[in-house]
PDB file of C-alpha atoms and ligand atoms in Angstrom:
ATOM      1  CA  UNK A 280       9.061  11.018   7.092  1.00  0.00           C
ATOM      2  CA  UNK A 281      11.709   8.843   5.399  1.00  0.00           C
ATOM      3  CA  UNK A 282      12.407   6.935   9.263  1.00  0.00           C
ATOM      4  CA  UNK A 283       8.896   6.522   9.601  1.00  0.00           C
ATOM      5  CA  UNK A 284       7.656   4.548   6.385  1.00  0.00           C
ATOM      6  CA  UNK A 285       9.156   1.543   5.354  1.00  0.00           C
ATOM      7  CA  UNK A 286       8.273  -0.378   1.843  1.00  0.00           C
ATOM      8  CA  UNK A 287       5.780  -3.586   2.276  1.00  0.00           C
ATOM      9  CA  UNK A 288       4.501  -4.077  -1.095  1.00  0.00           C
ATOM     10  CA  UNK A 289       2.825  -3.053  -4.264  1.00  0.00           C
ATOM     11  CA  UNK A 290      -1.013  -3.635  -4.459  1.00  0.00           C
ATOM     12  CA  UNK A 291      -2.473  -4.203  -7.979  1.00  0.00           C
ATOM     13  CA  UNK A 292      -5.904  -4.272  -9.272  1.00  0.00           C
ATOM     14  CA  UNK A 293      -7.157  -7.257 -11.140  1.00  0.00           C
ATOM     15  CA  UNK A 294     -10.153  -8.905 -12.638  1.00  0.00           C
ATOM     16  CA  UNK A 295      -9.113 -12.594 -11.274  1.00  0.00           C
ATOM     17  CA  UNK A 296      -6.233 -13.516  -9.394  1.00  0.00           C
ATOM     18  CA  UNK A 297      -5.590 -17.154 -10.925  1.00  0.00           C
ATOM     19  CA  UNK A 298      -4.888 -15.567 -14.237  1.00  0.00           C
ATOM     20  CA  UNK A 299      -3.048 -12.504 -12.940  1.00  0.00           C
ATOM     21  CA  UNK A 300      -0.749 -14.440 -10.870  1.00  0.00           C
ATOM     22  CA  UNK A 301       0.348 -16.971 -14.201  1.00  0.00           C
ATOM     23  CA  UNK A 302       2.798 -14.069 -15.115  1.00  0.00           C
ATOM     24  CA  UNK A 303       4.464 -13.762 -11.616  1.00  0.00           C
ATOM     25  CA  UNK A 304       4.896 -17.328 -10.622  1.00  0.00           C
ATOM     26  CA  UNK A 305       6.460 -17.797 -14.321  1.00  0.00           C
ATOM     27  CA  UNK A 306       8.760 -15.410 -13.080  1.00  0.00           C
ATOM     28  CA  UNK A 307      10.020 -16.950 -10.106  1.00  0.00           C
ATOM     29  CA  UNK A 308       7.589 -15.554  -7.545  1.00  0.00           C
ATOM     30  CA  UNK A 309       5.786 -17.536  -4.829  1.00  0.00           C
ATOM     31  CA  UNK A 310       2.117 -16.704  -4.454  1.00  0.00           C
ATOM     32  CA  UNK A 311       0.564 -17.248  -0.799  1.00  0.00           C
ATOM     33  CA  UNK A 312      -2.749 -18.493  -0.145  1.00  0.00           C
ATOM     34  CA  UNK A 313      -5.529 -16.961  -1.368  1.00  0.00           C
ATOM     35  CA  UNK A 314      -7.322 -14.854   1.320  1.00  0.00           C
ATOM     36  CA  UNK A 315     -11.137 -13.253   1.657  1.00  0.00           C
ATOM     37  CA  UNK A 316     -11.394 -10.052   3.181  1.00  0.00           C
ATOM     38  CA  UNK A 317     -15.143  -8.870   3.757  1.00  0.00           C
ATOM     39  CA  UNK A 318     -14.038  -5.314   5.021  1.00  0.00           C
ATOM     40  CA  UNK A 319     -12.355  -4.055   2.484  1.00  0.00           C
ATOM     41  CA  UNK A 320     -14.616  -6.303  -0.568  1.00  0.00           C
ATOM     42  CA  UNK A 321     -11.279  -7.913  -1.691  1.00  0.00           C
ATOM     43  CA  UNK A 322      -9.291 -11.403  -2.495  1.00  0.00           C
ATOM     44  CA  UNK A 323      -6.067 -11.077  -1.856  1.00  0.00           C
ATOM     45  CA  UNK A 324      -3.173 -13.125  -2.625  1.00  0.00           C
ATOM     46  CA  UNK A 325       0.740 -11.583  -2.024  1.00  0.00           C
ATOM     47  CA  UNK A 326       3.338 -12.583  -4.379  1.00  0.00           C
ATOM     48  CA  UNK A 327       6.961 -13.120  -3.353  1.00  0.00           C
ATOM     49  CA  UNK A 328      10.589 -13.242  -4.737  1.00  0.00           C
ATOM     50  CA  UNK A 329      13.610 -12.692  -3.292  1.00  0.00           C
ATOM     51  CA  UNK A 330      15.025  -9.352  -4.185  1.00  0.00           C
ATOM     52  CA  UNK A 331      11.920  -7.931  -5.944  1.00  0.00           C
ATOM     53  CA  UNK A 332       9.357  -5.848  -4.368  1.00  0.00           C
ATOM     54  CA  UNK A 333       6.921  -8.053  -2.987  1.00  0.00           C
ATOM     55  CA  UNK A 334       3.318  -7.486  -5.058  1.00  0.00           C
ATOM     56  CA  UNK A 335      -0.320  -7.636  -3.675  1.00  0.00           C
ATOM     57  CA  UNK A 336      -3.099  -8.940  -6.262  1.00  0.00           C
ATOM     58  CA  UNK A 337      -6.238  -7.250  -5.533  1.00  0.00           C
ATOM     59  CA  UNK A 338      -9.643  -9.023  -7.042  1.00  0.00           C
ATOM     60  CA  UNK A 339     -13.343  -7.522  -6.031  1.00  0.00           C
ATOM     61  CA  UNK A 340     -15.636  -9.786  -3.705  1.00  0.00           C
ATOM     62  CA  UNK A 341     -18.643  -7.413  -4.938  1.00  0.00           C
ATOM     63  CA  UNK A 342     -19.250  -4.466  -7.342  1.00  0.00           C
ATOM     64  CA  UNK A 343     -18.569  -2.486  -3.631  1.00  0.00           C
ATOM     65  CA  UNK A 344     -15.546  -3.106  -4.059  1.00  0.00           C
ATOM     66  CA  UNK A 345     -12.987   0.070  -4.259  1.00  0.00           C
ATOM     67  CA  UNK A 346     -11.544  -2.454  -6.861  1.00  0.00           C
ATOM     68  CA  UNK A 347     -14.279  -2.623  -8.681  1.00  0.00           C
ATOM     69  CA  UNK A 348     -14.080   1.336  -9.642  1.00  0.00           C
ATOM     70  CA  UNK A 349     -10.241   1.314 -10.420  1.00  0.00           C
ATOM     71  CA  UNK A 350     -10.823  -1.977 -12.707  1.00  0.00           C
ATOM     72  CA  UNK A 351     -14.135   0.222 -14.680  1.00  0.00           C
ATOM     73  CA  UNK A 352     -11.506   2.743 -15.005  1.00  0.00           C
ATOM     74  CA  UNK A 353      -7.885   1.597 -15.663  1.00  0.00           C
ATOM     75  CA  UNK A 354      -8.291  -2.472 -16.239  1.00  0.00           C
ATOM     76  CA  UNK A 355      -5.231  -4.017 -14.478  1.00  0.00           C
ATOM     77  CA  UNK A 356      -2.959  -1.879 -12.877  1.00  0.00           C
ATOM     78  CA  UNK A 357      -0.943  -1.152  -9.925  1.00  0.00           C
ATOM     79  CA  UNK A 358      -2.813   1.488  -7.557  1.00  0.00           C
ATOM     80  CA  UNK A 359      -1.503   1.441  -4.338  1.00  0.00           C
ATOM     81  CA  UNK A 360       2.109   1.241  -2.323  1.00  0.00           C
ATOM     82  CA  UNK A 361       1.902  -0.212   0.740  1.00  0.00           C
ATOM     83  CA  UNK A 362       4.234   1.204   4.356  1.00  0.00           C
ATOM     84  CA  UNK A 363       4.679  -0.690   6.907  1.00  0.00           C
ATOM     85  CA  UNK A 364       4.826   1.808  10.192  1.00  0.00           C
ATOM     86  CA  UNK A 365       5.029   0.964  13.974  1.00  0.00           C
ATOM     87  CA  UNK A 366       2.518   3.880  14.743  1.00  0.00           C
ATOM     88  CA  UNK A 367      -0.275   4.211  12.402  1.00  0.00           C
ATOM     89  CA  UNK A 368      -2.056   7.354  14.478  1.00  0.00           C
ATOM     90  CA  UNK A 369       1.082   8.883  14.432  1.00  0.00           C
ATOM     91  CA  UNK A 370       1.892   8.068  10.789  1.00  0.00           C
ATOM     92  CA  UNK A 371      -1.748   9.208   9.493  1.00  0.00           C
ATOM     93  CA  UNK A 372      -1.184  12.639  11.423  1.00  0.00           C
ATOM     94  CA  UNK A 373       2.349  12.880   9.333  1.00  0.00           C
ATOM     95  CA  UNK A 374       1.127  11.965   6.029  1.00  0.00           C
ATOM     96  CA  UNK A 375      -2.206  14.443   6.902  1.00  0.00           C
ATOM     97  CA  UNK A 376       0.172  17.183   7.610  1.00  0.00           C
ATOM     98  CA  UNK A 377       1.658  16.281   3.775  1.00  0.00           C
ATOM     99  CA  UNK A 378      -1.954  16.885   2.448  1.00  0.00           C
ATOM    100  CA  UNK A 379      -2.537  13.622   2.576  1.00  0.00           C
ATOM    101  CA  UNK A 380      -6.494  12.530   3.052  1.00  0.00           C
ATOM    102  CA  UNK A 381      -7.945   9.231   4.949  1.00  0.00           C
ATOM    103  CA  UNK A 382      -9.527   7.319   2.790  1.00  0.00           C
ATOM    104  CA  UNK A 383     -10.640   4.922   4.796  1.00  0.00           C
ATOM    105  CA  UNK A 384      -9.383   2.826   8.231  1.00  0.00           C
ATOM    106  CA  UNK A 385      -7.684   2.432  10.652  1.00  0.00           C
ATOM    107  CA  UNK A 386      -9.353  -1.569  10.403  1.00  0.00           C
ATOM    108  CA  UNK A 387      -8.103  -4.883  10.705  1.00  0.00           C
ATOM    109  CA  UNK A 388      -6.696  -6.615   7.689  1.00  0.00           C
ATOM    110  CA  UNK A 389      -7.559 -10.329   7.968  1.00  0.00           C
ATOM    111  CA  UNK A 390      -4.949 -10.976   5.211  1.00  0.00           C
ATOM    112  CA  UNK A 391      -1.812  -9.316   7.174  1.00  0.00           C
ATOM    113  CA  UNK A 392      -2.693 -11.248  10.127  1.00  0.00           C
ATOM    114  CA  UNK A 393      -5.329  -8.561  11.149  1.00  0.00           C
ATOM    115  CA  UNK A 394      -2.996  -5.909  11.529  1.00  0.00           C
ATOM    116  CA  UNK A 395      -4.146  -2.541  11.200  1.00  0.00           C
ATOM    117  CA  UNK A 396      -4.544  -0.779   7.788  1.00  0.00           C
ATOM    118  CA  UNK A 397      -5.596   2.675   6.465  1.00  0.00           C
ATOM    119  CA  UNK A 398      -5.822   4.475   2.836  1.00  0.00           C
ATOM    120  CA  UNK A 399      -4.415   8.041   2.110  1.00  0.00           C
ATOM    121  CA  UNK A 400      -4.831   9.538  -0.799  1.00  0.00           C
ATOM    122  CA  UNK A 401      -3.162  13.010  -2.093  1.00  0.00           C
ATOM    123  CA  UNK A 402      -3.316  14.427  -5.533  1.00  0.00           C
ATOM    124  CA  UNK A 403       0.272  14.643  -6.265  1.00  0.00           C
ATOM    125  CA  UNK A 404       1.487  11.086  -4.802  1.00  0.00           C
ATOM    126  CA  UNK A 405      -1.827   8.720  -5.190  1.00  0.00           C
ATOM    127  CA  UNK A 406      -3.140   5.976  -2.717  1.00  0.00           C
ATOM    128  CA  UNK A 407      -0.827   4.828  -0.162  1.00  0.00           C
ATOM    129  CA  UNK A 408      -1.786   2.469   2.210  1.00  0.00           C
ATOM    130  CA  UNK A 409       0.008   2.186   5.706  1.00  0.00           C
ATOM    131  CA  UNK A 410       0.451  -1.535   7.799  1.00  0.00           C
ATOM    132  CA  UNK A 411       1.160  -1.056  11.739  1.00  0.00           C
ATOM    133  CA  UNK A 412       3.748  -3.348  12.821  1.00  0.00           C
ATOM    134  CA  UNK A 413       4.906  -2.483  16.073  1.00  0.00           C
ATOM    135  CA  UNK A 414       8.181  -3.196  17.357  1.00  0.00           C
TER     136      UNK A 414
HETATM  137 NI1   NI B 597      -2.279  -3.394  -0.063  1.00  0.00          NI
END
């Protein structure tokens, strides 16, 4: 399991990413370009600094949005962590044998350079989301 995921980033829920990202780029972080993405109902914007985890803001396009809920119930927070893995059937079928459930994907994320993304959720651990970067 340990071999097979490998950290990407932090994704946090938030009402509007100009204000959310004031803190961060006070901080020292670089913010990338602000990015639509009509699958998954979110604006997107990664945040950057050398030697810190790197952090995903996550704002709702619509009230759709998965966001939306975790906003209506926890305001801003940090909901997901992110794996990069070079096999995501093969990581989903690890993680599902962990009790882990899909939540939703495999799709293409338009903001990771349409690389393929999918939720899993278990009751213990939370929402993890996995990236497939092959080697
Ligand atoms: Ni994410």
């Amino acid at each position: 399991m340990e071999s097979l995921l490998a950290f990407h980033h932090i994704g946090i829920a938030c009402h509007d990413i100009s204000k959310s990202s004031q803190f961060f780029t006070l901080m020292g972080y670089e913010a990338s370009p602000v990015t639509d993405d009509p699958i998954q109902h979110v604006r997107i914007c990664f945040l950057e600094k050398e030697g810190a985890p790197r952090l995903e803001l996550l704002e709702p396009l619509d009230e759709q949005s998965p966001v939306a809920r975790t906003l209506a119930t926890s305001g801003v927070t940090p909901y997901h962590i992110c794996y990069e893995v070079t096999d995501i059937t093969a990581a989903i079928a690890a993680l599902r044998s962990q009790r882990f459930l899909l939540v939703s994907g495999p799709v293409p994320a338009c903001a990771m350079g349409n690389k393929q993304v999918a939720f899993m959720f278990q009751k213990n651990t939370g929402l993890i989301e996995l990236v497939e970067v092959p080697r």
